[in-house]
Amino acid sequence: IFLSLTPFSLNRKKMNLKSERRGIHVDQSELLCKKGCGYYGNPAWQGFCSKCWREEYHKARQKQIQEDWELAERLQREEEEAYASSQSTQGAQSLTFSKFEEKKTNEKTRKVTTVKKFFTASSRTGAKKAEIQEAKAPSPSINRQASIETDRVSKEFYEFLKTYHKPGQDIYKQCKLFLDTMNHKRDLSIEEQSECAQDFYQNVAEKLQTRWKVPPEKVEKAMDQIEKYIMTRQYKYVFCPETTDDEKKDLAVQKRIRALHWVTPQMLCVPVNEEIPEVSDMVVKAITDIIEMDSKRVPRDKLACITKCSKHIFNAIKITKNEPASADDFLPTLIYIVLKGNPPRLQSNIQYITRFCNPSRLMTGEDGYYFTNLCCAVAFIEKLDAQSLNLSQEDFDRFMTGQTSPKKQESDSFSPDVCLGVKQMYKNLDLLSQLNERQERIVNEAKKLEKDLIDWTEGITKEVQDIVEKYPLEIKPKSQALAAIDSENVENDKLPPPLQPQVYAG
């Protein structure tokens, strides 16, 4: 009955819109490990729980190691045969053999590097050497300048270990050795560093239970403190590293959520009435908690934010319906909270928790349940379409492109208890929608006017050209200008001579 979440595709069979209630529904069995062990699965582990995923991962890795050893043994045999045959040759062939020996050594080094990498990282001999080096010289990662928060967490960890006496000293040595080892493994991929952290959690938990005979309840507290100590110091190296595409996924999810800002609680069938002041307060607290997750360094603290957010959601549903909330009510509301809050670096936080959280917290308990639902909600948002919201594809596309928005509540339909701010907000949204439509009409009319002007100009130009071609303009040369009356050249003029002034005696 257990269904696979790989890779959390949540297709229509797993997350469908029920016609009778138009709600988002997921069977609880879909949240469990697809191997049927009863623990919660995780998309980063291809639908397996942490335990089953490690088993599958180790099987694949052991198979790869075996293949590498077989390849190395085959190369060794070939080298030995080549060496034996070269011994029977004459001295003139010594130069050729030297070249072959050099090529053989390079090939052997290249092929066996993977085998050495696997066995060196997990061998006890390597751990003992690292412990000896740590005893001789302090680790650079431990001695570097610590931040205020790191220093505070370190002091709390030291005080906590004092209550464990002898086991506390061994725990401190193991943690110090692990931090030193991680400092020398910065070149490893984030998946390999995550595997080292998971191995460390498992080894320390086993030693606490078997070697040091620590009660189970104290083991859980110790593991929480260990995780807090080491991950506070490792946070800046392993959270959203540059070698991964976590940041690219964060931007894609944020862009997707912004494009879905128009989704209403009614479309998701969210059983929450935000007009009730107490419910509205719960919604605000839930959004605050999911956003606050990014400010935490420890995976357990990030999980605690998710858990607090989820509990506020359950309370909001309970107050609205006046009855306990169900799982079918919780998931749509969580999706709505994520869409409304748009938490920063959401994918990076999910990946960080998956990689470096104590696996026991993700496999069982309320933390694991709420975290799995959050992963489910993010997957639904990434694949949300028109059918999921019971909309036509045309309306969905127009909403996504911002051409229009869903019809808002009319002011007359509000209950008397609704505050003036909410009424004014909806009025402003309606006004913006109307202005948007008017702007579209103006733009269309302006484009039409521009086209008419261009057509008119081209028409006038054509008419002028036709008239010029039909009635060509002939320009005659200028005639000779007439002489001026007061000109000195009066030979051809039949004018009397000019009058001369006369002098009369008085």
Short mmCIF file of C-alpha atoms in Angstrom, two decimals, residues 15-478:
data_model
loop_
_atom_site.label_atom_id
_atom_site.label_comp_id
_atom_site.label_asym_id
_atom_site.label_seq_id
_atom_site.Cartn_x
_atom_site.Cartn_y
_atom_site.Cartn_z
CA MET A 15 -2.42 14.56 -5.54
CA ASN A 16 -5.74 15.08 -7.27
CA LEU A 17 -8.60 17.52 -7.05
CA LYS A 18 -11.68 15.71 -5.79
CA SER A 19 -14.71 16.86 -7.71
CA GLU A 20 -17.06 16.53 -4.77
CA ARG A 21 -14.98 18.79 -2.49
CA ARG A 22 -12.54 20.50 -4.87
CA GLY A 23 -9.80 19.92 -2.31
CA ILE A 24 -6.19 18.82 -2.49
CA HIS A 25 -5.96 15.29 -1.19
CA VAL A 26 -2.95 13.11 -0.46
CA ASP A 27 -3.13 9.68 1.11
CA GLN A 28 -1.01 9.44 4.21
CA SER A 29 0.60 6.28 2.86
CA GLU A 30 2.17 8.41 0.14
CA LEU A 31 4.22 10.24 2.77
CA LEU A 32 5.83 7.00 3.96
CA CYS A 33 8.95 5.22 2.75
CA LYS A 34 8.23 3.39 -0.49
CA LYS A 35 10.05 0.33 0.84
CA GLY A 36 7.26 -0.17 3.38
CA CYS A 37 9.29 0.17 6.57
CA GLY A 38 6.76 2.57 8.11
CA TYR A 39 9.04 5.61 8.35
CA TYR A 40 8.50 8.88 6.47
CA GLY A 41 10.08 9.14 3.02
CA ASN A 42 11.83 12.11 1.52
CA PRO A 43 12.15 13.35 -2.09
CA ALA A 44 15.89 13.88 -1.69
CA TRP A 45 16.17 10.17 -0.85
CA GLN A 46 14.04 9.14 -3.85
CA GLY A 47 11.04 8.31 -1.70
CA PHE A 48 12.98 6.21 0.83
CA CYS A 49 13.44 6.97 4.51
CA SER A 50 16.92 7.77 5.77
CA LYS A 51 17.62 4.19 6.85
CA CYS A 52 16.46 2.53 3.62
CA TRP A 53 18.17 5.17 1.51
CA ARG A 54 21.49 4.54 3.22
CA GLU A 55 21.09 0.84 2.59
CA GLU A 56 20.38 1.42 -1.09
CA TYR A 57 23.19 3.95 -1.33
CA HIS A 58 25.70 1.62 0.32
CA LYS A 59 24.68 -1.23 -1.99
CA ALA A 60 25.32 0.93 -5.02
CA ARG A 61 28.59 2.20 -3.58
CA GLN A 62 29.80 -1.29 -2.66
CA LYS A 63 28.98 -2.45 -6.17
CA GLN A 64 31.03 0.41 -7.59
CA ILE A 65 33.89 -0.37 -5.24
CA GLN A 66 33.82 -4.04 -6.26
CA GLU A 67 33.92 -3.09 -9.92
CA ASP A 68 36.86 -0.77 -9.27
CA TRP A 69 38.74 -3.53 -7.45
CA GLU A 70 38.11 -5.97 -10.27
CA LEU A 71 39.41 -3.41 -12.73
CA ALA A 72 42.47 -2.79 -10.59
CA GLU A 73 43.19 -6.54 -10.32
CA ARG A 74 42.82 -6.98 -14.08
CA LEU A 75 45.24 -4.12 -14.69
CA GLN A 76 47.65 -5.65 -12.21
CA ARG A 77 47.57 -8.99 -14.02
CA GLU A 78 48.15 -7.30 -17.34
CA GLU A 79 51.09 -5.41 -15.88
CA GLU A 80 52.62 -8.56 -14.45
CA GLU A 81 52.24 -10.37 -17.78
CA ALA A 82 53.74 -7.42 -19.62
CA TYR A 83 56.61 -7.28 -17.14
CA ALA A 84 57.30 -11.02 -17.47
CA SER A 85 57.34 -10.83 -21.25
CA SER A 86 59.61 -7.82 -21.16
CA GLN A 87 62.23 -9.74 -19.16
CA SER A 88 62.81 -12.06 -22.15
CA THR A 89 63.63 -9.23 -24.51
CA GLN A 90 67.12 -7.96 -25.31
CA GLY A 91 68.79 -4.92 -23.83
CA ALA A 92 67.87 -2.92 -26.90
CA GLN A 93 64.28 -3.05 -25.81
CA SER A 94 64.98 -1.60 -22.34
CA LEU A 95 64.04 1.91 -23.47
CA THR A 96 60.69 0.68 -24.79
CA PHE A 97 60.03 -1.15 -21.51
CA SER A 98 60.80 2.00 -19.52
CA LYS A 99 58.21 3.89 -21.51
CA PHE A 100 55.70 1.12 -20.98
CA GLU A 101 56.44 1.07 -17.26
CA GLU A 102 55.79 4.79 -17.02
CA LYS A 103 52.53 4.46 -18.92
CA LYS A 104 51.56 1.48 -16.75
CA THR A 105 52.16 3.42 -13.54
CA ASN A 106 50.09 6.38 -14.72
CA GLU A 107 47.23 4.13 -15.78
CA LYS A 108 47.28 2.25 -12.48
CA THR A 109 47.26 5.49 -10.49
CA ARG A 110 44.31 6.86 -12.46
CA LYS A 111 42.19 3.70 -12.27
CA VAL A 112 42.71 2.94 -8.59
CA THR A 113 42.16 6.51 -7.33
CA THR A 114 38.43 5.89 -6.82
CA VAL A 115 39.08 2.77 -4.75
CA LYS A 116 41.57 4.57 -2.54
CA LYS A 117 39.14 7.45 -2.11
CA PHE A 118 36.36 5.20 -0.85
CA PHE A 119 38.46 3.18 1.54
CA THR A 120 40.64 6.03 2.82
CA ALA A 121 37.67 8.19 3.80
CA SER A 122 36.02 5.48 5.90
CA SER A 123 38.96 3.44 7.17
CA ARG A 124 39.77 3.37 10.84
CA THR A 125 43.45 3.77 10.07
CA GLY A 126 42.76 7.15 8.50
CA ALA A 127 40.72 8.16 11.53
CA LYS A 128 43.52 7.14 13.89
CA LYS A 129 46.05 9.15 11.87
CA ALA A 130 43.79 12.16 11.98
CA GLU A 131 43.42 11.73 15.74
CA ILE A 132 47.20 11.60 16.18
CA GLN A 133 47.63 14.74 14.07
CA GLU A 134 44.91 16.44 16.10
CA ALA A 135 46.74 15.59 19.31
CA LYS A 136 49.98 17.06 17.97
CA ALA A 137 48.57 20.27 16.57
CA PRO A 138 45.21 21.98 17.04
CA SER A 139 42.83 21.92 14.10
CA PRO A 140 42.70 25.18 12.12
CA SER A 141 38.91 24.90 11.91
CA ILE A 142 38.62 24.70 15.71
CA ASN A 143 41.09 27.52 16.39
CA ARG A 144 39.72 30.02 13.88
CA GLN A 145 38.02 33.12 15.18
CA ALA A 146 34.53 32.08 16.25
CA SER A 147 31.50 34.26 15.93
CA ILE A 148 29.47 35.30 18.95
CA GLU A 149 26.82 32.68 18.24
CA THR A 150 29.41 29.95 17.71
CA ASP A 151 31.12 30.85 20.96
CA ARG A 152 27.81 30.78 22.81
CA VAL A 153 26.85 27.39 21.38
CA SER A 154 30.28 26.00 22.22
CA LYS A 155 29.99 27.08 25.85
CA GLU A 156 26.53 25.54 26.10
CA PHE A 157 27.87 22.31 24.62
CA TYR A 158 30.75 22.15 27.10
CA GLU A 159 28.38 22.71 30.02
CA PHE A 160 26.04 20.03 28.71
CA LEU A 161 28.83 17.45 28.37
CA LYS A 162 29.81 17.94 32.01
CA THR A 163 26.62 16.15 33.04
CA TYR A 164 27.74 13.04 31.11
CA HIS A 165 31.13 12.72 32.89
CA LYS A 166 33.28 10.11 31.08
CA PRO A 167 31.00 9.71 28.02
CA GLY A 168 30.99 13.50 27.72
CA GLN A 169 34.78 13.55 27.25
CA ASP A 170 34.59 10.90 24.56
CA ILE A 171 31.76 12.75 22.83
CA TYR A 172 33.82 15.93 22.79
CA LYS A 173 36.80 14.10 21.27
CA GLN A 174 34.60 12.54 18.60
CA CYS A 175 33.06 15.90 17.70
CA LYS A 176 36.43 17.59 17.57
CA LEU A 177 37.80 14.84 15.35
CA PHE A 178 34.78 15.07 13.06
CA LEU A 179 35.14 18.85 12.65
CA ASP A 180 38.83 18.43 11.87
CA THR A 181 38.03 15.74 9.31
CA MET A 182 35.37 17.89 7.65
CA ASN A 183 37.82 20.76 7.48
CA HIS A 184 40.13 18.58 5.36
CA LYS A 185 37.27 17.39 3.14
CA ARG A 186 36.11 20.71 1.76
CA ASP A 187 36.86 19.49 -1.77
CA LEU A 188 34.31 16.69 -1.48
CA SER A 189 30.85 17.09 -2.96
CA ILE A 190 28.01 18.15 -0.68
CA GLU A 191 26.51 14.66 -0.98
CA GLU A 192 29.75 13.11 0.30
CA GLN A 193 29.93 15.60 3.16
CA SER A 194 26.32 14.78 4.00
CA GLU A 195 27.21 11.09 4.04
CA CYS A 196 30.06 11.79 6.46
CA ALA A 197 27.69 13.67 8.78
CA GLN A 198 25.09 10.89 8.67
CA ASP A 199 27.77 8.28 9.44
CA PHE A 200 28.94 10.38 12.36
CA TYR A 201 25.41 10.67 13.79
CA GLN A 202 24.89 6.93 13.51
CA ASN A 203 28.26 6.00 15.06
CA VAL A 204 27.89 8.36 18.01
CA ALA A 205 24.32 7.21 18.70
CA GLU A 206 25.42 3.56 18.67
CA LYS A 207 28.31 4.26 21.04
CA LEU A 208 26.03 6.14 23.42
CA GLN A 209 23.64 3.19 23.57
CA THR A 210 26.07 0.24 23.50
CA ARG A 211 29.43 1.33 24.86
CA TRP A 212 28.39 4.03 27.31
CA LYS A 213 24.96 2.59 28.20
CA VAL A 214 23.22 5.96 28.05
CA PRO A 215 19.40 5.83 28.46
CA PRO A 216 17.40 6.45 25.23
CA GLU A 217 15.94 9.76 26.43
CA LYS A 218 19.43 11.09 27.24
CA VAL A 219 20.73 9.80 23.89
CA GLU A 220 18.18 11.95 22.08
CA LYS A 221 19.15 15.04 24.07
CA ALA A 222 22.84 14.35 23.47
CA MET A 223 22.30 13.97 19.71
CA ASP A 224 20.40 17.27 19.62
CA GLN A 225 23.28 19.05 21.34
CA ILE A 226 25.85 17.36 19.10
CA GLU A 227 23.97 18.39 15.98
CA LYS A 228 23.65 21.95 17.28
CA TYR A 229 27.36 22.17 18.06
CA ILE A 230 28.80 20.78 14.83
CA MET A 231 26.28 22.33 12.43
CA THR A 232 26.64 25.80 13.94
CA ARG A 233 30.33 25.58 13.11
CA GLN A 234 29.79 24.01 9.68
CA TYR A 235 26.83 26.13 8.59
CA LYS A 236 28.61 28.61 6.33
CA TYR A 237 30.44 25.83 4.51
CA VAL A 238 27.55 23.45 3.83
CA PHE A 239 24.46 25.66 3.52
CA CYS A 240 23.71 26.47 -0.13
CA PRO A 241 27.28 25.79 -1.33
CA GLU A 242 28.42 27.19 -4.66
CA THR A 243 29.01 23.69 -6.04
CA THR A 244 25.25 22.98 -6.07
CA ASP A 245 22.26 24.45 -7.89
CA ASP A 246 20.41 25.22 -4.65
CA GLU A 247 20.42 28.96 -5.29
CA LYS A 248 19.06 28.46 -8.80
CA LYS A 249 16.22 26.36 -7.38
CA ASP A 250 15.51 29.04 -4.76
CA LEU A 251 15.10 31.71 -7.43
CA ALA A 252 12.88 29.44 -9.53
CA VAL A 253 10.57 28.70 -6.58
CA GLN A 254 10.38 32.37 -5.57
CA LYS A 255 9.54 33.38 -9.14
CA ARG A 256 6.90 30.68 -9.30
CA ILE A 257 5.27 31.78 -6.04
CA ARG A 258 5.25 35.43 -7.14
CA ALA A 259 3.48 34.41 -10.35
CA LEU A 260 0.83 32.62 -8.24
CA HIS A 261 0.06 35.63 -6.03
CA TRP A 262 -3.52 35.66 -7.36
CA VAL A 263 -4.41 32.23 -5.95
CA THR A 264 -7.20 32.59 -3.38
CA PRO A 265 -8.03 30.35 -0.41
CA GLN A 266 -11.27 29.40 -2.16
CA MET A 267 -9.37 27.98 -5.14
CA LEU A 268 -7.36 25.73 -2.81
CA CYS A 269 -10.42 24.91 -0.66
CA VAL A 270 -8.60 26.21 2.42
CA PRO A 271 -10.89 25.74 5.45
CA VAL A 272 -9.69 28.94 7.12
CA ASN A 273 -11.75 32.07 7.66
CA GLU A 274 -9.34 34.99 8.01
CA GLU A 275 -12.21 37.33 8.85
CA ILE A 276 -12.12 35.84 12.34
CA PRO A 277 -9.49 37.90 14.22
CA GLU A 278 -8.11 34.91 16.10
CA VAL A 279 -7.76 32.91 12.88
CA SER A 280 -6.12 35.84 11.12
CA ASP A 281 -3.63 36.06 13.99
CA MET A 282 -2.82 32.35 13.62
CA VAL A 283 -2.22 32.77 9.90
CA VAL A 284 0.18 35.65 10.53
CA LYS A 285 2.07 33.58 13.12
CA ALA A 286 2.30 30.63 10.72
CA ILE A 287 3.74 32.85 8.00
CA THR A 288 6.20 34.36 10.47
CA ASP A 289 7.41 30.93 11.58
CA ILE A 290 7.97 29.62 8.04
CA ILE A 291 9.90 32.79 7.16
CA GLU A 292 11.93 32.62 10.38
CA MET A 293 13.23 29.18 9.34
CA ASP A 294 15.87 30.83 7.14
CA SER A 295 17.41 32.67 10.12
CA LYS A 296 18.28 29.46 11.96
CA ARG A 297 21.57 27.61 11.60
CA VAL A 298 20.82 24.25 13.13
CA PRO A 299 18.67 21.79 11.15
CA ARG A 300 16.69 20.91 14.28
CA ASP A 301 15.87 24.61 14.82
CA LYS A 302 14.69 24.91 11.23
CA LEU A 303 12.49 21.87 11.77
CA ALA A 304 11.12 23.47 14.92
CA CYS A 305 10.00 26.50 12.85
CA ILE A 306 8.17 24.18 10.44
CA THR A 307 6.51 22.40 13.36
CA LYS A 308 5.37 25.67 14.99
CA CYS A 309 4.01 26.88 11.66
CA SER A 310 2.07 23.64 11.22
CA LYS A 311 0.59 23.80 14.71
CA HIS A 312 -0.65 27.34 14.08
CA ILE A 313 -2.28 26.06 10.90
CA PHE A 314 -4.06 23.28 12.78
CA ASN A 315 -5.27 25.80 15.37
CA ALA A 316 -6.57 28.13 12.66
CA ILE A 317 -8.51 25.27 11.04
CA LYS A 318 -9.86 24.11 14.38
CA ILE A 319 -11.16 27.58 15.27
CA THR A 320 -12.74 28.03 11.85
CA LYS A 321 -14.47 24.65 11.71
CA ASN A 322 -15.02 24.34 15.45
CA GLU A 323 -13.69 20.79 15.26
CA PRO A 324 -10.26 19.09 15.05
CA ALA A 325 -8.50 19.52 11.72
CA SER A 326 -7.82 16.59 9.41
CA ALA A 327 -4.80 15.86 7.22
CA ASP A 328 -6.86 16.76 4.12
CA ASP A 329 -7.48 20.20 5.61
CA PHE A 330 -3.86 20.71 6.64
CA LEU A 331 -2.05 20.29 3.31
CA PRO A 332 -4.09 22.86 1.30
CA THR A 333 -3.69 25.36 4.12
CA LEU A 334 0.06 24.76 4.25
CA ILE A 335 0.23 25.38 0.49
CA TYR A 336 -1.69 28.63 0.98
CA ILE A 337 0.68 29.72 3.77
CA VAL A 338 3.73 29.04 1.59
CA LEU A 339 2.19 30.99 -1.30
CA LYS A 340 1.29 33.89 0.97
CA GLY A 341 4.61 33.97 2.84
CA ASN A 342 7.02 33.10 -0.01
CA PRO A 343 9.78 32.00 2.44
CA PRO A 344 13.32 32.99 1.44
CA ARG A 345 15.72 30.29 0.23
CA LEU A 346 13.04 27.66 0.64
CA GLN A 347 14.73 24.94 -1.43
CA SER A 348 18.13 25.58 0.21
CA ASN A 349 16.61 25.16 3.66
CA ILE A 350 14.86 21.94 2.65
CA GLN A 351 18.07 20.54 1.17
CA TYR A 352 20.09 21.59 4.22
CA ILE A 353 17.69 19.84 6.58
CA THR A 354 17.67 16.72 4.42
CA ARG A 355 21.45 16.53 4.21
CA PHE A 356 22.54 17.36 7.75
CA CYS A 357 19.66 16.82 10.14
CA ASN A 358 19.74 13.89 12.53
CA PRO A 359 17.95 11.28 10.34
CA SER A 360 15.86 9.94 13.22
CA ARG A 361 13.97 13.26 13.33
CA LEU A 362 12.99 13.02 9.68
CA MET A 363 11.94 9.37 9.86
CA THR A 364 9.42 9.54 12.70
CA GLY A 365 7.56 11.97 14.93
CA GLU A 366 5.71 15.17 14.24
CA ASP A 367 8.84 16.91 12.91
CA GLY A 368 9.23 14.29 10.21
CA TYR A 369 5.51 14.41 9.36
CA TYR A 370 5.37 18.19 9.02
CA PHE A 371 8.63 18.33 7.05
CA THR A 372 7.38 15.70 4.60
CA ASN A 373 4.17 17.70 4.13
CA LEU A 374 6.21 20.84 3.44
CA CYS A 375 8.15 19.01 0.73
CA CYS A 376 4.82 17.84 -0.64
CA ALA A 377 3.46 21.41 -0.66
CA VAL A 378 6.50 22.77 -2.52
CA ALA A 379 6.22 19.99 -5.11
CA PHE A 380 2.54 20.82 -5.61
CA ILE A 381 3.32 24.53 -6.09
CA GLU A 382 5.96 23.72 -8.70
CA LYS A 383 3.46 21.64 -10.70
CA LEU A 384 0.29 23.61 -10.01
CA ASP A 385 -1.87 23.99 -13.14
CA ALA A 386 -5.35 25.04 -14.22
CA GLN A 387 -6.88 21.64 -13.43
CA SER A 388 -5.51 21.75 -9.89
CA LEU A 389 -7.45 24.97 -9.24
CA ASN A 390 -10.53 23.94 -11.24
CA LEU A 391 -9.94 26.75 -13.75
CA SER A 392 -9.99 26.87 -17.51
CA GLN A 393 -6.61 26.97 -19.19
CA GLU A 394 -7.44 30.38 -20.69
CA ASP A 395 -8.23 31.93 -17.30
CA PHE A 396 -5.17 30.29 -15.73
CA ASP A 397 -2.89 31.71 -18.43
CA ARG A 398 -4.39 35.20 -18.09
CA PHE A 399 -3.96 35.12 -14.32
CA MET A 400 -0.37 33.91 -14.62
CA THR A 401 0.57 36.64 -17.13
CA GLY A 402 -1.08 39.35 -15.03
CA GLN A 403 -3.56 40.35 -17.74
CA THR A 404 -6.36 40.11 -15.19
CA SER A 405 -7.03 38.85 -11.66
CA PRO A 406 -9.82 36.81 -10.09
CA LYS A 407 -12.95 38.78 -9.29
CA LYS A 408 -12.72 40.22 -5.83
CA GLN A 409 -15.47 40.47 -3.26
CA GLU A 410 -17.93 43.25 -3.73
CA SER A 411 -17.93 45.79 -0.91
CA ASP A 412 -21.63 45.13 -0.22
CA SER A 413 -20.95 41.43 0.45
CA PHE A 414 -18.56 42.02 3.34
CA SER A 415 -19.69 41.17 6.82
CA PRO A 416 -20.01 44.10 9.26
CA ASP A 417 -17.06 42.78 11.30
CA VAL A 418 -14.56 43.18 8.48
CA CYS A 419 -12.14 46.03 9.15
CA LEU A 420 -12.06 49.09 6.90
CA GLY A 421 -8.53 48.30 5.80
CA VAL A 422 -9.59 45.02 4.19
CA LYS A 423 -12.53 46.70 2.43
CA GLN A 424 -10.27 49.47 1.17
CA MET A 425 -7.74 46.92 -0.03
CA TYR A 426 -10.33 45.13 -2.17
CA LYS A 427 -11.60 48.46 -3.50
CA ASN A 428 -8.07 49.41 -4.49
CA LEU A 429 -7.58 46.04 -6.16
CA ASP A 430 -10.77 46.53 -8.14
CA LEU A 431 -9.69 50.04 -9.09
CA LEU A 432 -6.29 48.77 -10.23
CA SER A 433 -8.01 46.09 -12.30
CA GLN A 434 -10.21 48.73 -13.96
CA LEU A 435 -7.23 51.00 -14.58
CA ASN A 436 -5.41 48.09 -16.14
CA GLU A 437 -8.29 47.46 -18.52
CA ARG A 438 -8.47 51.16 -19.41
CA GLN A 439 -4.76 51.26 -20.03
CA GLU A 440 -5.04 48.29 -22.35
CA ARG A 441 -7.80 50.03 -24.29
CA ILE A 442 -5.75 53.23 -24.54
CA VAL A 443 -2.72 51.32 -25.77
CA ASN A 444 -4.81 49.54 -28.40
CA GLU A 445 -6.41 52.81 -29.55
CA ALA A 446 -3.01 54.50 -29.70
CA LYS A 447 -1.65 51.69 -31.85
CA LYS A 448 -4.70 52.00 -34.12
CA LEU A 449 -4.25 55.79 -34.40
CA GLU A 450 -0.58 55.32 -35.23
CA LYS A 451 -1.50 52.89 -37.99
CA ASP A 452 -4.14 55.32 -39.37
CA LEU A 453 -1.60 58.16 -39.45
CA ILE A 454 0.90 56.03 -41.29
CA ASP A 455 -1.75 54.92 -43.80
CA TRP A 456 -2.93 58.55 -44.32
CA THR A 457 0.64 59.79 -44.86
CA GLU A 458 1.33 57.06 -47.37
CA GLY A 459 -1.97 57.79 -49.17
CA ILE A 460 -1.27 61.56 -49.48
CA THR A 461 2.25 60.90 -50.72
CA LYS A 462 0.92 58.55 -53.39
CA GLU A 463 -1.74 61.07 -54.55
CA VAL A 464 0.88 63.84 -54.89
CA GLN A 465 3.13 61.57 -56.92
CA ASP A 466 0.25 60.64 -59.22
CA ILE A 467 -0.66 64.33 -59.84
CA VAL A 468 2.97 65.27 -60.51
CA GLU A 469 3.29 62.44 -63.01
CA LYS A 470 -0.01 63.42 -64.73
CA TYR A 471 0.61 67.18 -64.82
CA PRO A 472 4.36 67.73 -65.00
CA LEU A 473 5.52 71.20 -64.00
CA GLU A 474 7.32 73.18 -66.74
CA ILE A 475 9.47 76.04 -65.53
CA LYS A 476 10.12 78.77 -68.21
CA PRO A 477 13.34 80.82 -68.17
CA LYS A 478 13.14 84.28 -66.62
#
